[in-house]
Amino acid sequence: MIIIILIWLIFPSITLAEDIVVGKTYSIVEKDSLRELEEKSQSVNWESVTKVAREKLKDYRPADFYPLPHTEKPNKYKTSVIHTVEHEVADEQGNIIYPRGYQFNPLDYVTLPYEMIFIDGNDKRHIDWADTYIKNHAFVQVYIVNGPVFDVMSTLDRKVFYAGHRITDRLNIQTVPSVLYQDGNQMSVEQINLKNNDNGNNKN
């Protein structure tokens, strides 16, 4: 099934070796490398290292990261997540299972367990709306199309993700704030106008 291709499995590699002794053996006089690493790690100011790393990441932005316009008029529409296979998929014997150009809808096989909200991380109104929305909905993932991700994470006290154009284009997110959620075997997008919004609870 093509869905299996979408699941990434990581298998730890394990190396097995046998001890082979030939001739005389001698005691190792050099310092144990593991202990040496432990001693060096204890001398490092990890708080300072973390702070420097955070400062460097603070200004990081994905290459495809760009702001979307703010919602001026509330709207709701369907969006397709049908996937087109770009390359032939064959089995171990070389038989073509799915030809190039084959299309399938992932939502025929899986259920999205959460809603996705998209906001401008530079706009306090968006962050306040997201905070209220999260409190009123059980499973929510937050994406920003603009702004500093670590500051938004700190404010909302949860993980926040960048949403570059590869995500927003694929999901047809046109303005922010917007809410994306599964509706049967389709996805629905609700564009939220904060001026007319009632604390983020206007989604049916």
Coordinates of C-alpha atoms in Angstrom, one line a residue:
M1 CA 0.0 0.0 0.0
I2 CA 1.3 3.4 -1.0
I3 CA 0.6 4.8 2.5
I4 CA 3.4 2.7 3.8
I5 CA 5.8 4.9 1.8
L6 CA 4.8 7.9 3.9
I7 CA 5.9 6.3 7.2
W8 CA 9.5 6.8 8.1
L9 CA 11.1 4.0 10.1
I10 CA 14.4 4.4 11.8
F11 CA 16.3 1.3 12.6
P12 CA 19.3 1.6 14.9
S13 CA 22.4 -0.1 13.4
I14 CA 24.0 -2.5 15.8
T15 CA 27.6 -3.6 15.3
L16 CA 28.7 -6.9 16.7
A17 CA 32.4 -7.8 17.2
E18 CA 34.3 -10.7 18.7
D19 CA 37.3 -10.2 21.0
I20 CA 40.4 -11.8 19.4
V21 CA 43.6 -12.1 21.4
V22 CA 46.9 -12.9 19.6
G23 CA 50.2 -13.1 21.6
K24 CA 51.0 -11.0 24.7
T25 CA 48.6 -8.4 26.1
Y26 CA 49.6 -5.2 27.8
S27 CA 47.7 -2.7 30.0
I28 CA 46.4 0.4 28.3
V29 CA 48.2 3.3 29.8
E30 CA 46.5 6.1 27.9
K31 CA 43.5 7.9 29.4
D32 CA 40.1 6.2 28.7
S33 CA 38.5 8.2 25.9
L34 CA 35.0 8.0 27.4
R35 CA 36.3 9.4 30.7
E36 CA 38.2 12.1 28.9
L37 CA 35.0 13.2 27.1
E38 CA 33.1 13.2 30.4
E39 CA 35.7 15.4 32.0
K40 CA 35.7 17.8 29.1
S41 CA 31.9 18.0 29.1
Q42 CA 31.9 18.9 32.8
S43 CA 34.1 21.8 32.1
V44 CA 31.8 23.3 29.4
N45 CA 29.4 26.0 30.4
W46 CA 26.3 24.4 28.8
E47 CA 24.0 27.2 29.8
S48 CA 26.2 29.7 27.9
V49 CA 26.4 27.3 24.9
T50 CA 22.6 26.9 24.9
K51 CA 22.1 30.6 25.1
V52 CA 24.4 31.3 22.2
A53 CA 22.7 28.6 20.1
R54 CA 19.3 30.0 20.9
E55 CA 20.4 33.5 19.8
K56 CA 21.7 32.2 16.5
L57 CA 18.5 30.2 15.9
K58 CA 16.3 33.2 16.9
D59 CA 16.9 34.9 13.6
Y60 CA 16.6 31.7 11.6
R61 CA 13.9 31.6 8.9
P62 CA 13.3 28.7 6.4
A63 CA 14.2 29.6 2.8
D64 CA 10.5 29.3 1.7
F65 CA 9.2 31.3 4.7
Y66 CA 7.1 34.4 3.8
P67 CA 4.1 36.1 5.4
L68 CA 0.5 35.7 4.2
P69 CA -2.1 38.4 4.2
H70 CA -4.4 38.8 7.2
T71 CA -7.9 37.6 6.9
E72 CA -10.3 40.5 6.1
K73 CA -13.4 38.6 5.5
P74 CA -14.3 35.3 7.2
N75 CA -14.6 32.4 4.7
K76 CA -14.7 28.6 4.7
Y77 CA -13.7 26.3 1.8
K78 CA -12.6 22.7 1.0
T79 CA -9.1 21.9 0.0
S80 CA -7.7 18.7 -1.6
V81 CA -4.8 16.7 -0.3
I82 CA -4.9 14.2 -3.1
H83 CA -1.4 13.0 -3.8
T84 CA 0.0 12.2 -7.3
V85 CA 2.8 9.6 -7.4
E86 CA 5.8 11.2 -9.2
H87 CA 7.7 8.0 -9.8
E88 CA 6.7 4.4 -10.4
V89 CA 6.5 2.2 -7.3
A90 CA 7.6 -1.3 -7.8
D91 CA 7.7 -4.4 -5.6
E92 CA 10.8 -6.6 -4.9
Q93 CA 10.3 -8.5 -8.1
G94 CA 10.2 -5.3 -10.2
N95 CA 6.4 -5.4 -10.8
I96 CA 4.9 -2.0 -11.0
I97 CA 2.4 -1.5 -8.1
Y98 CA 1.6 2.1 -8.7
P99 CA 2.4 3.8 -12.0
R100 CA 3.7 7.3 -12.3
G101 CA 0.8 9.7 -12.2
Y102 CA -1.3 7.4 -9.9
Q103 CA -3.4 9.5 -7.5
F104 CA -4.7 8.7 -4.0
N105 CA -6.3 10.5 -1.1
P106 CA -4.5 9.9 2.2
L107 CA -7.7 10.7 4.1
D108 CA -9.2 7.6 2.7
Y109 CA -6.7 5.7 4.8
V110 CA -5.9 7.8 7.8
T111 CA -7.6 10.3 10.1
L112 CA -5.8 13.6 11.0
P113 CA -5.7 13.5 14.8
Y114 CA -5.4 17.3 15.2
E115 CA -6.4 20.6 13.8
M116 CA -3.8 23.0 12.4
I117 CA -3.9 26.7 12.9
F118 CA -1.9 29.2 10.9
I119 CA -1.0 32.7 12.4
D120 CA 1.3 35.6 12.0
G121 CA 3.8 35.2 14.8
N122 CA 4.6 39.0 14.7
D123 CA 1.0 39.9 15.5
K124 CA 0.0 39.9 19.2
R125 CA -3.7 39.6 18.2
H126 CA -3.0 36.4 16.3
I127 CA -1.0 35.0 19.3
D128 CA -3.7 35.9 21.7
W129 CA -6.3 34.3 19.5
A130 CA -4.2 31.1 19.1
D131 CA -3.9 30.9 22.9
T132 CA -7.6 31.1 23.4
Y133 CA -8.3 28.6 20.5
I134 CA -5.8 26.1 22.0
K135 CA -7.6 26.3 25.4
N136 CA -10.9 25.5 23.7
H137 CA -9.8 22.7 21.5
A138 CA -8.2 19.4 22.5
F139 CA -5.7 18.7 19.7
V140 CA -4.1 21.7 17.9
Q141 CA -0.8 22.2 16.1
V142 CA 0.4 25.8 15.6
Y143 CA 2.1 27.1 12.5
I144 CA 3.5 30.5 11.9
V145 CA 3.9 32.2 8.5
N146 CA 5.9 35.1 10.0
G147 CA 7.8 36.0 13.2
P148 CA 10.1 34.4 15.7
V149 CA 9.2 30.8 16.4
F150 CA 10.9 30.6 19.8
D151 CA 9.1 33.7 21.1
V152 CA 5.8 32.3 20.0
M153 CA 6.6 28.9 21.6
S154 CA 7.4 30.7 24.9
T155 CA 4.2 32.7 24.9
L156 CA 2.0 29.7 24.0
D157 CA 4.0 27.2 26.0
R158 CA 3.9 24.6 23.3
K159 CA 5.6 23.5 20.1
V160 CA 5.2 25.9 17.2
F161 CA 6.2 25.1 13.6
Y162 CA 7.3 27.2 10.6
A163 CA 4.9 27.1 7.7
G164 CA 6.8 27.9 4.4
H165 CA 5.1 28.2 1.1
R166 CA 5.5 24.4 0.4
I167 CA 3.1 23.8 3.3
T168 CA 0.7 26.7 2.8
D169 CA 0.6 26.2 -1.0
R170 CA 0.0 22.4 -0.6
L171 CA -2.8 23.0 1.9
N172 CA -4.2 26.0 0.1
I173 CA -3.8 28.3 3.1
Q174 CA -4.4 31.8 1.7
T175 CA -4.7 34.1 4.7
V176 CA -4.1 34.1 8.5
P177 CA -5.4 33.3 11.0
S178 CA -6.8 30.1 9.4
V179 CA -7.9 26.8 10.8
L180 CA -7.4 23.6 8.9
Y181 CA -9.2 20.4 9.9
Q182 CA -10.4 17.1 8.4
D183 CA -14.0 17.0 7.2
G184 CA -14.7 13.4 6.0
N185 CA -12.1 12.5 3.4
Q186 CA -11.4 16.2 2.7
M187 CA -9.8 19.1 4.5
S188 CA -11.7 22.3 5.4
V189 CA -10.0 25.7 5.8
E190 CA -11.7 28.4 7.9
Q191 CA -10.4 31.9 7.5
I192 CA -10.8 33.8 10.7
N193 CA -11.4 37.6 10.8
L194 CA -10.4 38.6 14.3
K195 CA -12.6 41.7 14.3
N196 CA -15.7 39.5 14.0
N197 CA -14.4 36.5 15.8
D198 CA -15.8 35.3 19.1
N199 CA -12.7 34.1 21.0
G200 CA -11.8 31.6 18.3
N201 CA -14.9 29.5 18.8
N202 CA -16.8 30.2 15.6
K203 CA -15.9 27.0 13.9
N204 CA -18.7 24.5 13.6

